[in-house]
Coordinates of C-alpha atoms and ligand atoms in Angstrom, one line a residue:
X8 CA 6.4 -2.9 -7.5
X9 CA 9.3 -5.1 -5.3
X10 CA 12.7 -6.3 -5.9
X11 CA 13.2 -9.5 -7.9
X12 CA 15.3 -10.9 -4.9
X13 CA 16.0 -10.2 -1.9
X14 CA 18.6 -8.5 -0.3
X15 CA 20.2 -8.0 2.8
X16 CA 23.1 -5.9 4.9
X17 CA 26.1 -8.4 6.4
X18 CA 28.3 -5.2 7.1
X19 CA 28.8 -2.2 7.9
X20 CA 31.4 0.5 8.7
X21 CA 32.0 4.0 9.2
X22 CA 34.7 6.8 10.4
X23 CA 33.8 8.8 13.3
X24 CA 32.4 12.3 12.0
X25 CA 34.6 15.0 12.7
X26 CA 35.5 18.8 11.2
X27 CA 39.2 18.8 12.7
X28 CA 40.3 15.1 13.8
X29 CA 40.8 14.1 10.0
X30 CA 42.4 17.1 8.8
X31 CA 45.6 15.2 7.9
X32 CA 43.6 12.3 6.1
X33 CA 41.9 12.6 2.2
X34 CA 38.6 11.2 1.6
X35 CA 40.3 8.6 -0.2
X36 CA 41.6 7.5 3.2
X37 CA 38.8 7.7 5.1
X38 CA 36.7 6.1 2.9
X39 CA 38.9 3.0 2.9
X40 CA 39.2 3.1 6.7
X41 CA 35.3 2.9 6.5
X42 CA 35.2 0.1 4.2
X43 CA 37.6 -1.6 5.9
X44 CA 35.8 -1.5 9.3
X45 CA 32.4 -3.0 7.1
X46 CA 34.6 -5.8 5.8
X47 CA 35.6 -6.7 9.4
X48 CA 32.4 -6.5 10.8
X49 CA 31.2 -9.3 8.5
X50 CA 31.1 -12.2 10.9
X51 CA 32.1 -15.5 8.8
X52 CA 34.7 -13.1 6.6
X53 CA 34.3 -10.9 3.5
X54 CA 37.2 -10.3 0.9
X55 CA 36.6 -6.7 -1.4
X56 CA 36.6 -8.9 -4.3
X57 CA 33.7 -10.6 -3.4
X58 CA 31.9 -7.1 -4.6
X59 CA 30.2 -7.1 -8.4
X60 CA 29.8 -3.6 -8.2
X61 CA 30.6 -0.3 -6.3
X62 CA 28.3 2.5 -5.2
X63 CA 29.9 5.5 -3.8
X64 CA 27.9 8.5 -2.7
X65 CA 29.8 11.7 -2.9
X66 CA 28.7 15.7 -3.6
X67 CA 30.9 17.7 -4.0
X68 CA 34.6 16.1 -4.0
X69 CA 35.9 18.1 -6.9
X70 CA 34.9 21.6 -5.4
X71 CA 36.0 20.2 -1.1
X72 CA 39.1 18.5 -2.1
X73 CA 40.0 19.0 -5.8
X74 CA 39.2 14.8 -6.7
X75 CA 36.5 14.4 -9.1
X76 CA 36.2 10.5 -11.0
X77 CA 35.2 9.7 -7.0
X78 CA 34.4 6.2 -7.7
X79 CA 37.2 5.2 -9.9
X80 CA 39.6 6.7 -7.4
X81 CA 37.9 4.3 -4.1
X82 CA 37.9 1.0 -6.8
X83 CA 41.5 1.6 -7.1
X84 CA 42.3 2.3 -3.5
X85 CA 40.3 -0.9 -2.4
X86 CA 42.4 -2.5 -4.8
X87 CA 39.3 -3.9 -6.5
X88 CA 39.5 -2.9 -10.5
X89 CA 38.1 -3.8 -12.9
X90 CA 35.0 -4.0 -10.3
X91 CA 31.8 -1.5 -12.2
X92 CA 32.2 1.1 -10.0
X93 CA 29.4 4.3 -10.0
X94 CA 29.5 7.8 -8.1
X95 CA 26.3 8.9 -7.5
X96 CA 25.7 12.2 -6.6
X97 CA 22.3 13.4 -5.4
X98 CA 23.2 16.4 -3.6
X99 CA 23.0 14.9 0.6
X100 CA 20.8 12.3 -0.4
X101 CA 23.9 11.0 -2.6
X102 CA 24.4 7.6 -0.2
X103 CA 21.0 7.2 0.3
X104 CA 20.5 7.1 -3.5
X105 CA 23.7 4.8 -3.8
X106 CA 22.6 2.6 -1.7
X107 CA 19.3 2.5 -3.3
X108 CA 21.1 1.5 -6.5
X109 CA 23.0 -1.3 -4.7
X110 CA 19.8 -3.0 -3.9
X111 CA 18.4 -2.5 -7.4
X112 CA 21.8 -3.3 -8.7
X113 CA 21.3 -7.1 -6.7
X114 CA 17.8 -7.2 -7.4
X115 CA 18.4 -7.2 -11.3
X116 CA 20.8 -9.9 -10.6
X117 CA 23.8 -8.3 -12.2
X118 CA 26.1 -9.0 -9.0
X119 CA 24.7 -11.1 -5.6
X120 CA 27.1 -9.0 -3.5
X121 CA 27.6 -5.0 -4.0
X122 CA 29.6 -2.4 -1.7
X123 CA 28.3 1.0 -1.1
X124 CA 29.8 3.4 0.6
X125 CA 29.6 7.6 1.2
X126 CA 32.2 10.1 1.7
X127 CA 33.1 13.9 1.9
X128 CA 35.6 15.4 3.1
X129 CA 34.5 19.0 3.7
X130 CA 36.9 20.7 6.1
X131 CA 39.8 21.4 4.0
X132 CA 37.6 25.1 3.3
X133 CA 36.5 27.7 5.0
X134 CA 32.3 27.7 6.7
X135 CA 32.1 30.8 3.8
X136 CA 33.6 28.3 1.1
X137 CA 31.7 25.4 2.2
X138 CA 28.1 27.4 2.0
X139 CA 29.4 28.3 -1.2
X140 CA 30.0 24.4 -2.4
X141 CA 26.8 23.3 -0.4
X142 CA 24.3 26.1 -2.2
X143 CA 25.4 24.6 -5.4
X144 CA 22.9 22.3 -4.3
X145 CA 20.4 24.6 -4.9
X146 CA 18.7 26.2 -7.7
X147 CA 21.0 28.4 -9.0
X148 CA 18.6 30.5 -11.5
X149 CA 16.3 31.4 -8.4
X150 CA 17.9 30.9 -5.1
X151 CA 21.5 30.8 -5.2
X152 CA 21.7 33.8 -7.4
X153 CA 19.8 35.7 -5.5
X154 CA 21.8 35.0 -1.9
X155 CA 20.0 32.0 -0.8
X156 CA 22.2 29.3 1.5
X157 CA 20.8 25.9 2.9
X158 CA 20.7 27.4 6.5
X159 CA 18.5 30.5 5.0
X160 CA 16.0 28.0 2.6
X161 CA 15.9 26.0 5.6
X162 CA 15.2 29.2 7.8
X163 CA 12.4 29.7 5.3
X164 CA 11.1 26.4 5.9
X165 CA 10.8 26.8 9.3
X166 CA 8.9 30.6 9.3
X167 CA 6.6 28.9 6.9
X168 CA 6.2 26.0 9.9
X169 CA 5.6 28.3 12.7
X170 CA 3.1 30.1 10.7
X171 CA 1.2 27.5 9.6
X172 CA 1.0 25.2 12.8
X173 CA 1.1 28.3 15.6
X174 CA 4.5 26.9 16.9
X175 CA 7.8 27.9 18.4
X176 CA 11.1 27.9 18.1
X177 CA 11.3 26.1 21.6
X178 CA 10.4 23.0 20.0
X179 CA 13.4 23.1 17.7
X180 CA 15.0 23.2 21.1
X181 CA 14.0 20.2 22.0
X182 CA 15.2 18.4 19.0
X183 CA 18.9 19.9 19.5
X184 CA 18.1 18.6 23.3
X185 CA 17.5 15.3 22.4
X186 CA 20.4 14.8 19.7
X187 CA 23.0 16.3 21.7
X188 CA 22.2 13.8 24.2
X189 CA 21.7 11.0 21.7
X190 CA 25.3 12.0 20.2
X191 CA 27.1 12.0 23.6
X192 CA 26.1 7.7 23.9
X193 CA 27.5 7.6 20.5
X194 CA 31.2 6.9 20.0
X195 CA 31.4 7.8 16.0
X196 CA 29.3 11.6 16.5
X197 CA 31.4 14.7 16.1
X198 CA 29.6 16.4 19.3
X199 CA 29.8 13.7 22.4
X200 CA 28.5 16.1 24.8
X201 CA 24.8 17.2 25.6
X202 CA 23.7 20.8 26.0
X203 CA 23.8 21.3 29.7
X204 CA 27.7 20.1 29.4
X205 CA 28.4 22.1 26.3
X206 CA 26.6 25.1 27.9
X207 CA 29.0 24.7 30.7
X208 CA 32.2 24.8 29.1
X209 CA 31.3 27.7 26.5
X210 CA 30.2 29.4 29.5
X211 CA 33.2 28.5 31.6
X212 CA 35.4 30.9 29.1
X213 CA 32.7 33.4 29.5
X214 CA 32.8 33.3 33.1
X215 CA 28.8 32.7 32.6
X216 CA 27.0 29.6 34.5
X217 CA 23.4 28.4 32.7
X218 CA 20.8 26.8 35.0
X219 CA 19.9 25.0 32.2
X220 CA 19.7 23.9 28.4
X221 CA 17.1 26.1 27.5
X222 CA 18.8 29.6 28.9
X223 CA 22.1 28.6 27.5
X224 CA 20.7 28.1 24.0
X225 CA 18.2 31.3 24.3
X226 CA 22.0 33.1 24.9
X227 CA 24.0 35.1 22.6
X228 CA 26.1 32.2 23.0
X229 CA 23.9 30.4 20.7
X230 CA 24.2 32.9 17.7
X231 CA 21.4 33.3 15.5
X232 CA 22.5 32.2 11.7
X233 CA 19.3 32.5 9.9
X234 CA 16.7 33.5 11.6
X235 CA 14.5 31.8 13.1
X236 CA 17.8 29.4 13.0
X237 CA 20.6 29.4 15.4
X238 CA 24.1 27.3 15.6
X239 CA 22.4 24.6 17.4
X240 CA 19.6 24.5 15.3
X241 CA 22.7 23.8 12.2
X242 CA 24.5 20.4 11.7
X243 CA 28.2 21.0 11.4
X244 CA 30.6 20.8 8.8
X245 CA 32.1 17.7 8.8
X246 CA 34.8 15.0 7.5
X247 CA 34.0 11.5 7.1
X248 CA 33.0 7.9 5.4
X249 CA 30.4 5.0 5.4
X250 CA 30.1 1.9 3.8
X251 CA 27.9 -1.1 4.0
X252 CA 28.0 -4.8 2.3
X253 CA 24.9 -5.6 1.1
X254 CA 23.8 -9.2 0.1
X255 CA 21.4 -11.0 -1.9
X256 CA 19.3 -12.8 0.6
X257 CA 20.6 -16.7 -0.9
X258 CA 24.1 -15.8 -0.6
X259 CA 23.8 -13.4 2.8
X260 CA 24.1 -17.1 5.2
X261 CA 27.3 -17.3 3.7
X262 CA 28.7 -14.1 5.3
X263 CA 26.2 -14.1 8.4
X264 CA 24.0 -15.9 10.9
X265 CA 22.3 -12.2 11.3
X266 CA 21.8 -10.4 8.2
X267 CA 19.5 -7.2 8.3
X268 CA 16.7 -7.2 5.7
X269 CA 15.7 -4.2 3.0
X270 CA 12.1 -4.4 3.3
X271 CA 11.8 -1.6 1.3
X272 CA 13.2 1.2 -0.5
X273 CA 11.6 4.3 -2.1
X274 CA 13.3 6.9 -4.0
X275 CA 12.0 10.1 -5.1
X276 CA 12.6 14.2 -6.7
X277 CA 11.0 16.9 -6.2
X278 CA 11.6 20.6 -8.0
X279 CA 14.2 22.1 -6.6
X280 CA 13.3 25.9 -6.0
X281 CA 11.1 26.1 -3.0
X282 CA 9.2 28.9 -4.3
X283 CA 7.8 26.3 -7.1
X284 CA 6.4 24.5 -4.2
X285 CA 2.9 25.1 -3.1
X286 CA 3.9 24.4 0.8
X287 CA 7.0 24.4 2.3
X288 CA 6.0 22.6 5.3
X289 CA 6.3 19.2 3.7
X290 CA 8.8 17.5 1.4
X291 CA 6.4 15.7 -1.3
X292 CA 9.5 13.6 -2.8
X293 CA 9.8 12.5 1.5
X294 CA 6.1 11.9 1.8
X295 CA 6.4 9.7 -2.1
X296 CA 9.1 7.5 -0.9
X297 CA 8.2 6.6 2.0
X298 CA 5.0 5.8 0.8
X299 CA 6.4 3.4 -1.4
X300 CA 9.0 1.9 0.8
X301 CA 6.2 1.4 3.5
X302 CA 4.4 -0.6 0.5
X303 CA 7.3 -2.6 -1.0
X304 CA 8.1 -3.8 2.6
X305 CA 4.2 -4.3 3.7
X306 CA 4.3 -2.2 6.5
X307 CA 2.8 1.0 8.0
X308 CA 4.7 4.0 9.9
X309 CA 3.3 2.0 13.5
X310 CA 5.7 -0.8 12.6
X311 CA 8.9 1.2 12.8
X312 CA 10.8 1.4 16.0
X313 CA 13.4 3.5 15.3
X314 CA 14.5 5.8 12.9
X315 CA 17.4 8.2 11.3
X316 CA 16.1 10.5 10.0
X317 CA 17.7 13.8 7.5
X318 CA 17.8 16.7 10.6
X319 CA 20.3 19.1 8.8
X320 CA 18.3 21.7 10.7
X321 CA 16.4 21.1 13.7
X322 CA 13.5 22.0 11.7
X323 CA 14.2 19.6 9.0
X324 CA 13.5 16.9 11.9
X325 CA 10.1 17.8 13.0
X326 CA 8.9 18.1 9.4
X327 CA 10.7 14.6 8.2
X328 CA 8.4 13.0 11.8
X329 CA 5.1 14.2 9.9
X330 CA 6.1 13.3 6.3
X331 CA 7.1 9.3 7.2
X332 CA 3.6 8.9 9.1
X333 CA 4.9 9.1 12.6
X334 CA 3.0 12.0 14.0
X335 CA 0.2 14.2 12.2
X336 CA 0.6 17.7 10.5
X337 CA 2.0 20.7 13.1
X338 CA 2.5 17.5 15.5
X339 CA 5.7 16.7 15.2
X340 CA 7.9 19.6 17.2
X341 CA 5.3 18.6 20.2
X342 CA 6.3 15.4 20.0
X343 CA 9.6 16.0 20.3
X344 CA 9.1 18.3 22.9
X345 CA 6.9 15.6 25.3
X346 CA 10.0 12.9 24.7
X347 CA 8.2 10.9 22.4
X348 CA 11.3 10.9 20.1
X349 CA 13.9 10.0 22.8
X350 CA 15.8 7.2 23.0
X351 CA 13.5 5.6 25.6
X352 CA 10.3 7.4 23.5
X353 CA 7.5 5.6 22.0
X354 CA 9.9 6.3 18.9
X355 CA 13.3 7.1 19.1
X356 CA 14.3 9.6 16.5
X357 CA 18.1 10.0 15.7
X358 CA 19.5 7.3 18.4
X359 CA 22.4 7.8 17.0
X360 CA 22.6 12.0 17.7
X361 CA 21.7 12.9 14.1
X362 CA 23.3 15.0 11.5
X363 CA 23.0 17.8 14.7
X364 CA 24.9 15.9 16.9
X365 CA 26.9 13.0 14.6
X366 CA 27.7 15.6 12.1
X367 CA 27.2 15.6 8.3
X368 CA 29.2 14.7 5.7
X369 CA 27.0 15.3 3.4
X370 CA 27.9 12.0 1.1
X371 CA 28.5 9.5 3.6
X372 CA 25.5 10.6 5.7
X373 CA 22.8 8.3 3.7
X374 CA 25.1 5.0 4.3
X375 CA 26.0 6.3 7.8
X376 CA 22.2 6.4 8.9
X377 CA 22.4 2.6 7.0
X378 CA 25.0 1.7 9.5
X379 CA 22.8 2.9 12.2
X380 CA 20.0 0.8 11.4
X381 CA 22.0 -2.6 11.1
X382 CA 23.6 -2.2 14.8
X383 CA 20.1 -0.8 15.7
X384 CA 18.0 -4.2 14.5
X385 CA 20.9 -6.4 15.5
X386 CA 20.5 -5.2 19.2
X387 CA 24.5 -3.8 18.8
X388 CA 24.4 -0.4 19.2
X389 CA 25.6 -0.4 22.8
X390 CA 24.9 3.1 25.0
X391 CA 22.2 4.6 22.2
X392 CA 20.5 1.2 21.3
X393 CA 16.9 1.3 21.3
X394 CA 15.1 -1.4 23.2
X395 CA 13.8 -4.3 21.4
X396 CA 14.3 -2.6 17.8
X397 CA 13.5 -4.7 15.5
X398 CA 12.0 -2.5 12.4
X399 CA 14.6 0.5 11.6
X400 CA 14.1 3.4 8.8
X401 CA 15.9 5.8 7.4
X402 CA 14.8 9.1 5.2
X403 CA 18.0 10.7 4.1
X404 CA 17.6 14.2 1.9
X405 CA 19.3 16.0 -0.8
X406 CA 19.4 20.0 -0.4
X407 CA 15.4 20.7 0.6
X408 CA 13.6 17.9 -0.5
X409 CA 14.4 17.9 -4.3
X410 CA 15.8 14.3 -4.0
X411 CA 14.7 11.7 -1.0
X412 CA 16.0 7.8 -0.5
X413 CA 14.0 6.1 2.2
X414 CA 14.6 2.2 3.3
X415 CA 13.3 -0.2 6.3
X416 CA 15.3 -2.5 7.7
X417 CA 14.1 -5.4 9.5
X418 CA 15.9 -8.0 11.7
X419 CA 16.7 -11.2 9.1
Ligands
LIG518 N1 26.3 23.1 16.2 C1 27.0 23.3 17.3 N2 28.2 23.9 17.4 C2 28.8 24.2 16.3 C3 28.2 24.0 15.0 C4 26.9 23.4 15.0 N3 26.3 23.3 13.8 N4 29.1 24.4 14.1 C5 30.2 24.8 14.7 N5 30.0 24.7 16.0 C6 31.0 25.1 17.1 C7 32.4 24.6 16.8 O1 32.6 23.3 17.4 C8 33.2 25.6 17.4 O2 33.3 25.4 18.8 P1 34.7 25.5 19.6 O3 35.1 26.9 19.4 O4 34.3 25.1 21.0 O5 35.6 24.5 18.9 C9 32.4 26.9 17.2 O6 31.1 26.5 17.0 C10 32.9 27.7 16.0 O7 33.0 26.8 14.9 P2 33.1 27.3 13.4 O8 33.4 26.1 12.6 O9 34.0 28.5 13.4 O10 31.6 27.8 13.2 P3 31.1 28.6 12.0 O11 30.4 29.8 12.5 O12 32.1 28.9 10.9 O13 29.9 27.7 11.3 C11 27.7 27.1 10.8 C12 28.7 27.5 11.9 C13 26.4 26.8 11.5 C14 27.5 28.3 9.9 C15 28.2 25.8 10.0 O14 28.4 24.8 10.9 C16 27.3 25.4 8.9 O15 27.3 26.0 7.9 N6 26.4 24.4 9.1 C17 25.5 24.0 8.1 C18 26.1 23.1 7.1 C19 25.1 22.7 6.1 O16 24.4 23.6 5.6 N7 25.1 21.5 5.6 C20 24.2 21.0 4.6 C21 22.8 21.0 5.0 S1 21.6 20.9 3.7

């Protein structure tokens, strides 16, 4: 199994992640202002009609913003008809998917230079609403029905965890630790601050001082949402876009000296109701395409040195570090807790603060993590970059595990 050609990344773009800053903008907008930063990122020049094809991620724009025909509508906007242009929709895997296609798409040889791009726009709603539009994600014969919401299945997930592997909630702790302080190096994450900050200004208007990270999130003031789950344990709502120019690898000197390599991609499903599952402490469809990513781009989990990965929930984190290879079973929360997943760890998790800290919008997220990984192995990611990175992956996840896009990226 490989790709019939190679391809390659010469750009990439994104909005900053936010739930209030783009309140005046549609994703329309946004998404243009993302693919408009990848087009000027291209160092020798790239015009949207040089694009055979379009690939925009997308979940739930009819429901968030009353726009369906998503991909149609950000041809037309980028002024690029009759361009082919797809929406994919794979729940919060729905970039990660696109982008998948995109490579496939070049591969196949139907186009040698293809956009993709992500976008939601979620904050038009209300947190009730929004749970609402996100659950239809879910199964809606066995969970949905029933009461379930992503921050209870995930809640689920992580009883399961602590069950199985004897651990805590303190190690979720750490995660939120780390990508709060990953997200405040990071100029395009909705939270800029890390915890000891936060805790001071929330306490501030409480008239309450925290000696440190671990008392202010053990506080009331970190709510619980689902239990074991509390806010900082949730990514936010968010608003924003994504997009990246990829390249087949003969034609990728034409738009850079430095184009970033897809060594592999792996895509794969999963059933969607968690009770179908024999364990919930592991995402099969995560553990399946990595596996076949790692083999496409002839490389093992030691080879990566930095990785997004899908950490809707803190927990979601710890388990996506076991499924890729990086640490063994009921490992993964201790790793996070000794630092090995900091930015100056033996491997950085989330440089780039995460879907905790950067914020999640669910379609763009996929191509956001993308856009990660090309500063990352380019050595241009400024306050968060990761020292000598040269092999980047991403694992980006569609409601619990039911779909899963994985890729490595490696320096051209
Ligand atoms: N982490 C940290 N702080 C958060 C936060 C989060 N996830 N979500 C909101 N906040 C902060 C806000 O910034 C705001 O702070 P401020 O008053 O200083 O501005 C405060 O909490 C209240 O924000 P609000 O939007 O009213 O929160 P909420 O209670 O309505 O929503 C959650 C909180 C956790 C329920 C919501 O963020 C959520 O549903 N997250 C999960 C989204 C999801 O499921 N995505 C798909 C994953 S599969």
């Amino acid at each position: 199994m490989g790709l019939n050609r190679g391809v390659s990344v010469v750009g990439a773009g994104m909005t900053r992640f936010h739930n209030r800053l783009h309140a005046d903008k549609t994703g329309r907008e946004l998404f243009v202002e993302a693919a408009i930063e990848a087009a000027g990122s291209v160092d020798k020049g790239f015009r949207f009609r040089d694009a055979g094809a379009l690939f925009v991620g997308n979940f739930a724009g009819d429901v968030f913003e009353g726009q369906g025909h998503t991909a149609a509508v950000m041809a037309d906007w980028l002024g690029i008809n009759p361009v082919p242009a797809y929406r994919i929709e794979d729940a919060c895997a729905s970039s990660g998917a696109a982008l998948n296609l995109g490579v496939i798409t070049i591969a196949s040889g139907m186009a040698d230079v293809v956009l993709v791009g992500g976008v939601e726009k979620m904050s038009r709603l209300t947190t009730e609403q929004v749970t609402d539009a996100l659950a239809l994600a879910a199964d809606s014969s066995y969970e949905t029905s029933v009461g379930f919401t992503f921050p209870s299945i995930y809640a689920a997930i992580a009883s399961a965890y602590f069950k199985k592997h004897g651990a805590a909630w303190e190690q979720l702790a750490a995660v939120t630790i780390k990508n709060h302080r990953n997200g405040a190096l990071n100029p395009k994450a909705q939270f800029q601050s890390d915890i000891l900050t936060t805790a001071r200004k929330i306490g501030e208007r409480d008239g309450r001082v925290f000696k440190d990270e671990m008392e202010f999130l053990r506080s009331d003031l970190n709510p619980v949402i689902a239990s074991p789950l509390r806010l900082f344990d949730c990514c936010p709502v968010s608003d924003g876009a994504s997009a990246v120019i990829l390249a087949a690898d003969e034609v990728a000197w034409s738009y850079t000296d430095t184009p970033v390599k897809i060594a592999g991609i792996g895509q794969a499903s999963d059933t969607i109701a968690l009770h179908s599952r024999p364990d919930f402490t592991t995402l099969r469809a995560a553990v399946k395409a990595s596996e076949d990513a790692y083999r496409m781009a002839g490389a093992t989990p030691r080879d990566i040195d930095v990785a997004d990965v899908h950490d809707c929930f803190t927990i979601a984190e710890v388990i996506a570090t076991e499924d890729l290879g990086f640490f063994p079973k009921g490992e993964g929360g201790k790793a996070a807790e000794e630092g090995l997943t900091a930015l100056n760890g033996s491997l950085p998790i989330n440089p780039d603060g995460g879907l905790k800290a950067k914020g999640h919008p669910v379609g763009a997220t996929g191509v956001a993590m993308a856009y990660e990984m090309f500063k990352q192995v380019r050595g241009q990611a400024d306050r968060h970059q990761v020292q000598g990175a040269e092999v980047g992956l991403i694992h980006n996840v569609g409601a619990a595990g039911a779909s899963v896009a994985v890729q490595i990226y490696r320096r051209g």
